[in-house]
Short mmCIF file of C-alpha atoms and ligand atoms in Angstrom, two decimals:
data_model
loop_
_atom_site.label_atom_id
_atom_site.label_comp_id
_atom_site.label_asym_id
_atom_site.label_seq_id
_atom_site.Cartn_x
_atom_site.Cartn_y
_atom_site.Cartn_z
CA MET J 235 -44.40 -21.37 -5.20
CA LYS J 236 -44.51 -19.31 -2.06
CA PRO J 237 -42.14 -16.28 -2.08
CA LEU J 238 -40.08 -17.85 0.75
CA HIS J 239 -39.54 -21.14 -1.14
CA LEU J 240 -38.63 -19.22 -4.17
CA CYS J 241 -36.00 -17.30 -2.23
CA PHE J 242 -34.64 -20.61 -1.07
CA VAL J 243 -34.35 -22.03 -4.57
CA ILE J 244 -32.65 -18.85 -5.75
CA LEU J 245 -29.99 -19.16 -2.99
CA ILE J 246 -29.38 -22.74 -3.77
CA CYS J 247 -28.86 -21.77 -7.48
CA ILE J 248 -26.44 -19.09 -6.62
CA ASN J 249 -24.40 -21.42 -4.48
CA SER J 250 -24.22 -24.19 -7.09
CA TYR J 251 -23.13 -21.58 -9.60
CA ILE J 252 -20.31 -20.33 -7.41
CA PHE J 253 -19.24 -23.72 -6.00
CA CYS J 254 -19.93 -25.86 -9.23
CA ASP J 255 -16.16 -26.64 -9.48
CA ASN J 256 -14.06 -28.39 -7.04
CA ASP J 257 -13.12 -25.24 -5.37
CA VAL J 258 -13.33 -22.18 -7.46
CA ARG J 259 -11.22 -20.32 -4.94
CA ASP J 260 -8.05 -22.20 -6.07
CA LYS J 261 -8.39 -20.88 -9.53
CA VAL J 262 -7.39 -17.31 -8.44
CA PHE J 263 -3.82 -18.52 -7.74
CA ILE J 264 -2.55 -18.44 -11.22
CA ILE J 265 1.09 -19.13 -10.42
CA PRO J 266 1.36 -21.55 -7.31
CA GLY J 267 4.40 -20.86 -5.07
CA LEU J 268 6.68 -17.92 -4.75
CA GLN J 269 8.09 -16.34 -7.74
CA SER J 270 10.58 -13.59 -8.48
CA ALA J 271 9.32 -9.94 -8.87
CA ASP J 272 10.97 -9.81 -12.37
CA GLU J 273 8.74 -12.83 -13.45
CA VAL J 274 5.52 -11.00 -12.62
CA ARG J 275 3.56 -10.15 -15.79
CA SER J 276 0.32 -8.42 -16.38
CA VAL J 277 -2.53 -10.87 -16.62
CA GLY J 278 -4.72 -8.76 -18.87
CA ASP J 279 -5.16 -5.06 -19.93
CA ASP J 280 -8.31 -4.81 -18.11
CA PHE J 281 -6.79 -5.89 -14.76
CA ILE J 282 -5.35 -3.54 -12.14
CA ASN J 283 -2.20 -4.59 -10.25
CA ILE J 284 -2.37 -4.30 -6.47
CA ALA J 285 0.56 -5.11 -4.30
CA VAL J 286 0.41 -5.81 -0.63
CA ILE J 287 3.34 -6.64 1.50
CA MET J 288 2.70 -9.61 3.89
CA VAL J 289 5.79 -10.75 5.69
CA ASN J 290 6.74 -11.93 9.18
CA VAL J 291 3.18 -13.02 9.81
CA ASN J 292 4.50 -15.50 12.36
CA VAL J 293 6.51 -13.02 14.35
CA LYS J 294 4.57 -12.26 17.48
CA GLY J 295 4.52 -8.72 18.71
CA LEU J 296 5.71 -7.22 15.44
CA VAL J 297 2.62 -7.58 13.38
CA ASP J 298 0.12 -9.17 15.68
CA GLY J 299 -3.26 -9.85 13.96
CA ILE J 300 -1.98 -8.90 10.51
CA LEU J 301 -3.77 -11.93 8.75
CA ARG J 302 -7.12 -11.03 10.45
CA THR J 303 -6.62 -7.37 9.44
CA PHE J 304 -5.75 -8.29 5.87
CA GLY J 305 -8.76 -10.52 5.59
CA ILE J 306 -10.89 -7.70 6.64
CA MET J 307 -9.29 -5.59 3.95
CA LEU J 308 -9.71 -8.19 1.19
CA ARG J 309 -13.44 -8.60 1.97
CA SER J 310 -13.80 -4.86 1.78
CA ILE J 311 -12.30 -4.79 -1.60
CA PHE J 312 -14.67 -7.50 -2.78
CA LEU J 313 -17.70 -5.85 -1.25
CA SER J 314 -16.91 -2.53 -2.76
CA SER J 315 -15.97 -3.87 -6.14
CA LYS J 316 -18.14 -2.84 -9.07
CA GLY J 317 -16.34 -5.47 -11.26
CA THR J 318 -12.89 -4.07 -12.10
CA PRO J 319 -10.57 -7.12 -12.53
CA ILE J 320 -7.91 -7.34 -9.87
CA ASN J 321 -4.33 -8.97 -10.08
CA LEU J 322 -3.30 -9.02 -6.37
CA ILE J 323 0.50 -9.43 -5.83
CA LEU J 324 1.49 -10.52 -2.47
CA ILE J 325 5.09 -9.61 -1.47
CA THR J 326 5.93 -12.19 1.08
CA ASP J 327 8.48 -14.72 2.42
CA GLU J 328 8.67 -18.50 2.74
CA LYS J 329 7.47 -18.53 6.27
CA SER J 330 4.47 -16.38 5.63
CA TYR J 331 3.43 -17.71 2.15
CA GLU J 332 1.08 -20.66 3.25
CA LYS J 333 -0.63 -18.67 5.85
CA VAL J 334 -1.26 -15.73 3.41
CA TYR J 335 -2.56 -18.16 0.92
CA SER J 336 -5.10 -19.79 3.29
CA ALA J 337 -6.12 -16.25 4.45
CA ILE J 338 -7.01 -15.27 0.89
CA LYS J 339 -9.10 -18.46 0.39
CA ILE J 340 -10.90 -18.02 3.52
CA SER J 341 -11.67 -14.33 2.72
CA ILE J 342 -13.08 -15.27 -0.64
CA GLY J 343 -15.08 -18.07 0.84
CA GLN J 344 -16.42 -15.89 3.59
CA TYR J 345 -17.38 -13.10 1.04
CA LEU J 346 -19.13 -15.53 -1.20
CA SER J 347 -21.13 -17.29 1.55
CA GLU J 348 -22.02 -14.02 3.46
CA THR J 349 -23.19 -12.42 0.18
CA ALA J 350 -25.28 -15.36 -0.85
CA PHE J 351 -26.99 -16.03 2.43
CA ARG J 352 -27.49 -12.47 3.67
CA MET J 353 -31.25 -12.30 3.90
CA SER J 354 -31.84 -8.62 3.86
CA GLY J 355 -31.93 -6.83 0.49
CA ILE J 356 -31.73 -10.01 -1.45
CA LYS J 357 -31.95 -8.34 -4.88
CA SER J 358 -28.87 -6.23 -4.44
CA GLN J 359 -26.86 -9.25 -2.82
CA ILE J 360 -27.61 -11.46 -5.62
CA ALA J 361 -26.40 -8.72 -8.03
CA ARG J 362 -23.29 -8.41 -5.91
CA ALA J 363 -22.52 -12.07 -5.92
CA PHE J 364 -22.45 -11.97 -9.76
CA ILE J 365 -20.05 -8.98 -9.87
CA PHE J 366 -17.52 -10.55 -7.82
CA PRO J 367 -14.45 -9.36 -9.61
CA LYS J 368 -12.23 -11.32 -11.84
CA PHE J 369 -9.41 -11.88 -9.41
CA THR J 370 -6.04 -13.44 -9.65
CA CYS J 371 -3.27 -13.75 -7.26
CA GLN J 372 0.59 -14.01 -7.42
CA PHE J 373 3.04 -14.50 -4.70
CA VAL J 374 6.41 -12.60 -4.90
CA HIS J 375 9.46 -13.35 -2.78
CA LEU J 376 10.58 -10.20 -0.90
CA ALA J 377 14.15 -11.34 -1.15
CA SER J 378 13.89 -11.32 -5.07
CA ILE J 379 13.44 -7.51 -4.59
CA THR J 380 15.89 -6.69 -1.90
CA LYS J 381 18.84 -8.79 -3.24
CA ASN J 382 19.16 -6.35 -6.22
CA ILE J 383 19.15 -3.26 -3.96
CA ARG J 384 21.19 -4.21 -0.99
CA GLU J 385 23.55 -1.48 -1.19
CA GLU J 386 20.83 1.24 -1.62
CA ILE J 387 18.73 -0.18 1.27
CA ASP J 388 21.75 -0.38 3.56
CA GLU J 389 22.52 3.22 2.83
CA MET J 390 19.03 4.38 3.54
CA LYS J 391 18.48 2.56 6.86
CA PRO J 392 20.71 4.64 9.06
CA ILE J 393 19.64 7.96 7.53
CA TYR J 394 15.89 7.33 7.09
CA SER J 395 15.08 5.17 10.13
CA LEU J 396 15.93 4.80 13.77
CA ILE J 397 17.97 1.79 13.07
CA ASN J 398 19.23 1.35 16.69
CA LEU J 399 15.75 1.70 18.19
CA ASN J 400 14.80 -1.72 19.77
CA GLU J 401 11.59 -0.79 21.51
CA PRO J 402 8.68 1.21 20.21
CA SER J 403 9.27 4.80 21.18
CA VAL J 404 6.68 7.67 21.89
CA ILE J 405 6.95 10.85 19.95
CA THR J 406 5.13 14.00 20.98
CA VAL J 407 3.29 15.52 18.05
CA ASP J 408 2.24 18.98 19.43
CA GLU J 409 1.76 21.27 22.37
CA ASN J 410 -1.35 19.33 23.47
CA ASN J 411 0.95 16.35 24.13
CA ALA J 412 -0.64 14.43 21.41
CA THR J 413 1.58 11.40 20.96
CA VAL J 414 2.35 8.85 18.38
CA LEU J 415 3.67 5.55 19.43
CA PHE J 416 6.43 5.02 16.86
CA SER J 417 7.20 1.38 16.00
CA ASN J 418 10.78 0.10 15.87
CA LYS J 419 9.79 -1.91 12.99
CA TYR J 420 10.73 0.67 10.31
CA LYS J 421 14.29 -0.62 9.98
CA GLU J 422 13.03 -3.72 8.21
CA ASP J 423 13.98 -4.16 4.54
CA LEU J 424 10.35 -4.10 3.50
CA TYR J 425 10.12 -0.29 4.36
CA PHE J 426 12.82 0.55 1.84
CA ILE J 427 11.70 -1.14 -1.37
CA ALA J 428 9.09 1.19 -2.72
CA PRO J 429 11.47 3.63 -4.51
CA PHE J 430 12.72 0.75 -6.62
CA TYR J 431 9.46 -0.80 -7.76
CA GLY J 432 10.07 0.41 -11.35
CA ASN J 433 13.13 -1.85 -11.79
CA SER J 434 11.77 -4.49 -9.43
CA PHE J 435 8.76 -5.17 -11.68
CA PRO J 436 10.15 -4.76 -15.19
CA HIS J 437 7.24 -6.34 -16.86
CA LEU J 438 4.51 -4.18 -15.22
CA ASP J 439 3.56 -0.71 -16.15
CA LYS J 440 1.55 0.41 -13.28
CA LEU J 441 1.01 -0.63 -9.60
CA LEU J 442 -1.16 0.32 -6.73
CA THR J 443 0.30 -0.52 -3.27
CA LEU J 444 -1.97 -0.91 -0.26
CA ASP J 445 -1.11 -1.36 3.47
CA ALA J 446 -2.84 -4.31 5.08
CA ASP J 447 -4.72 -2.22 7.54
CA LEU J 448 -7.15 -0.41 5.16
CA GLN J 449 -10.89 -0.75 4.58
CA VAL J 450 -11.85 -0.14 1.02
CA LYS J 451 -15.13 1.45 0.24
CA GLU J 452 -14.99 2.08 -3.47
CA ASP J 453 -14.09 0.10 -6.51
CA LEU J 454 -10.32 0.40 -6.86
CA GLY J 455 -10.52 0.84 -10.60
CA VAL J 456 -11.68 4.41 -9.85
CA LEU J 457 -8.48 5.08 -7.85
CA TYR J 458 -6.40 3.40 -10.55
CA GLU J 459 -7.80 5.82 -13.12
CA GLU J 460 -5.74 8.66 -11.29
CA LEU J 461 -2.69 7.09 -13.16
CA ASN J 462 -4.26 7.94 -16.44
CA ARG J 463 -4.93 11.48 -15.42
CA ALA J 464 -1.35 12.10 -14.25
CA SER J 465 0.99 14.44 -16.21
CA GLU J 466 3.95 13.17 -17.94
CA ASP J 467 6.33 13.84 -15.10
CA GLU J 468 4.06 12.62 -12.26
CA LEU J 469 5.41 9.19 -11.38
CA ILE J 470 3.99 8.67 -7.91
CA ILE J 471 0.53 9.47 -6.62
CA ILE J 472 0.30 9.66 -2.83
CA ALA J 473 -1.76 11.32 -0.17
CA LYS J 474 -0.59 13.87 2.52
CA ASP J 475 0.07 12.59 6.06
CA GLN J 476 -2.86 13.56 8.34
CA VAL J 477 -1.32 12.47 11.54
CA GLY J 478 1.41 15.15 11.59
CA TYR J 479 4.08 12.87 12.88
CA ASN J 480 6.69 15.12 11.24
CA ALA J 481 4.86 18.36 11.62
CA ASP J 482 7.68 19.81 13.78
CA PHE J 483 10.34 18.76 11.12
CA CYS J 484 8.23 20.45 8.39
CA VAL J 485 8.15 23.67 10.26
CA TYR J 486 11.98 23.54 10.96
CA VAL J 487 12.97 22.93 7.28
CA GLN J 488 10.31 25.67 6.15
CA GLY J 489 12.23 27.96 8.42
CA MET J 490 15.56 27.30 6.62
CA LYS J 491 14.18 28.93 3.52
CA LEU J 492 16.21 26.61 1.25
CA PRO J 493 16.30 27.91 -2.33
CA PHE J 494 15.73 24.51 -3.93
CA VAL J 495 12.53 23.71 -1.83
CA LYS J 496 9.69 24.20 -4.24
CA VAL J 497 6.80 23.40 -2.05
CA GLU J 498 5.21 26.56 -0.41
CA LYS J 499 3.92 25.05 2.80
CA LEU J 500 5.81 21.74 3.73
CA PHE J 501 3.87 18.64 4.50
CA GLY J 502 4.49 14.85 5.00
CA LEU J 503 3.29 11.93 3.12
CA ASN J 504 1.74 8.57 3.93
CA CYS J 505 2.61 5.43 2.18
CA GLY J 506 -0.54 3.52 3.11
CA VAL J 507 -2.08 4.00 -0.55
CA VAL J 508 0.25 4.78 -3.35
CA LEU J 509 -0.12 4.58 -7.18
CA TYR J 510 3.14 4.13 -9.05
CA ASP J 511 3.60 4.59 -12.81
CA LEU J 512 6.42 2.05 -13.14
CA GLU J 513 7.19 2.84 -16.64
CA LYS J 514 7.83 6.38 -15.91
CA MET J 515 9.97 5.44 -12.87
CA ARG J 516 12.04 3.41 -15.22
CA THR J 517 12.52 6.11 -17.85
CA ASN J 518 12.50 9.39 -15.94
CA LYS J 519 16.11 10.43 -15.84
CA LEU J 520 15.79 12.66 -12.82
CA TYR J 521 14.16 10.00 -10.86
CA ARG J 522 16.58 7.26 -11.93
CA ASP J 523 19.40 9.36 -10.80
CA HIS J 524 18.02 9.68 -7.34
CA ILE J 525 17.61 6.04 -6.64
CA LYS J 526 21.30 5.28 -7.24
CA ALA J 527 23.57 4.40 -4.30
CA ARG J 528 24.97 7.45 -2.44
CA LYS J 529 22.00 9.73 -3.74
CA PHE J 530 20.02 8.94 -0.60
CA LYS J 531 22.61 10.28 1.63
CA GLU J 532 23.28 13.22 -0.60
CA LEU J 533 19.68 14.38 -0.74
CA LYS J 534 19.49 14.38 3.11
CA SER J 535 22.79 16.34 3.33
CA GLU J 536 21.59 18.96 0.79
CA TYR J 537 18.92 19.80 3.35
CA ASN J 538 21.51 20.31 6.00
CA ILE J 539 19.66 17.94 8.15
CA ASP J 540 22.31 15.31 8.88
CA HIS J 541 21.77 16.02 12.69
CA VAL J 542 17.98 15.26 12.50
CA GLU J 543 16.80 11.71 12.91
CA LEU J 544 14.30 10.67 10.23
CA ILE J 545 12.08 7.82 11.34
CA ALA J 546 9.61 6.67 8.64
CA SER J 547 12.08 5.02 6.15
CA GLU J 548 11.08 5.40 2.39
CA GLN J 549 8.13 7.59 3.39
CA ASP J 550 10.50 10.26 4.71
CA TRP J 551 12.83 9.91 1.68
CA PHE J 552 9.74 10.44 -0.67
CA THR J 553 8.88 13.42 1.46
CA LEU J 554 12.34 14.97 0.94
CA LEU J 555 12.23 14.25 -2.86
CA LEU J 556 8.75 15.79 -3.11
CA TRP J 557 9.81 19.14 -1.45
CA LYS J 558 12.64 19.40 -4.00
CA TYR J 559 10.79 18.03 -7.07
CA PRO J 560 7.18 18.33 -6.59
CA HIS J 561 6.55 17.86 -10.34
CA LEU J 562 7.34 14.24 -9.89
CA PHE J 563 4.39 13.60 -7.54
CA LYS J 564 0.72 13.98 -7.70
CA ILE J 565 -1.18 14.40 -4.45
CA LEU J 566 -3.94 12.10 -3.95
CA ASP J 567 -7.20 13.29 -2.46
CA CYS J 568 -7.32 12.64 1.23
CA GLU J 569 -10.55 10.57 0.90
CA TRP J 570 -8.46 7.78 -0.59
CA ASN J 571 -6.33 7.43 2.52
CA VAL J 572 -8.25 8.82 5.50
CA GLN J 573 -5.98 8.05 8.54
CA ALA J 574 -8.13 7.03 11.40
CA ASN J 575 -5.59 7.74 14.16
CA THR J 576 -7.11 9.15 17.38
CA GLU J 577 -4.88 12.18 17.11
CA GLN J 578 -4.80 13.86 13.77
CA LYS J 579 -3.17 17.25 13.18
CA PHE J 580 -4.43 17.59 9.78
CA PRO J 581 -7.63 15.52 9.53
CA CYS J 582 -9.47 14.74 6.28
CA ASN J 583 -13.06 15.85 6.56
CA LYS J 584 -14.34 13.82 3.79
CA LEU J 585 -16.19 10.45 3.79
CA PRO J 586 -13.42 7.89 3.24
CA LYS J 587 -13.23 5.92 0.00
CA ILE J 588 -10.45 4.11 1.75
CA LEU J 589 -10.17 4.14 5.67
CA HIS J 590 -6.56 3.68 6.92
CA THR J 591 -7.31 2.10 10.39
CA HIS J 592 -3.71 2.25 11.65
CA ASN J 593 -4.56 -0.62 14.01
CA GLU J 594 -2.26 -2.62 16.10
CA ILE J 595 -0.15 -3.81 13.15
CA HIS J 596 0.92 -0.30 12.28
CA ASN J 597 1.39 2.16 15.05
CA ALA J 598 2.25 5.28 13.09
MN1 MN Z 133 -0.98 1.28 7.67
#
């Protein structure tokens, strides 16, 4: 048999292996339909739990292109996988559910066909096709999370976001007039749920959350391992902000020399890639005390910054909590969340393991 014919036979075999069932892609959706967050269970000890919020996919202008961007991220996860099994949890709403479902099926199909048919480097592509990760998918209703924390969310909104902002606004970052277009979307419920993930997912122990505008270049099991390396008190693993959207604010608070601030040089955080130890979030008394109603307002007042407008919702709350209690956080290496904004005040100079594209769905 000529080499070309042999290649052709191999490709046919791969495809019949992958598509031997009706549609193997449907098998990833272990629980069809939307479920409540408190119903979500681990699908196996070897699986990592990854949550992505995908709501308002139909609202034009708010998140244009989110499905396309999400598809790119999903394929990048498959392509960089070395086989770590993934349980993907989509936090979504009724209107978005079917579109997100289709986007996942399409991404799996595209990945499999691209991988099988790519003619260059056939050996490695064949190897990749066979290490497509064990992959399951569950859909969670956003409202099943927010209904239990309505009071807390409503308390946070006016103090950690520009609740009255109706149009995107421009914020000057530094003396060179570098600007960030700050979206008016940060007053949405979905930007206030992260502090409560411990209680929202009572049957999960660990969770990695990803923005939809990422390009993943490393097996996410490697990142998930960080949770096992964290100390007893480190509940949340998160990278520093590289854009510098709140750089002036950091300098301002630093200048106040508040005695309870335990971080030497203040910096912001970015919630694009975050690891949560949910079990520790449920059991750590200090943390639990701080996610009670009235505590969100109290924390901001303690800094004597009631007159300062905070803009980035839960991300800014995490930042204030970090400055006071740094032992609750582990700082993730910048290579796991390289923020690709055009203007970066604190650029990461490493090759990205995750590139945070900050495209049109995410302006800051
Ligand atoms: Mn983002």
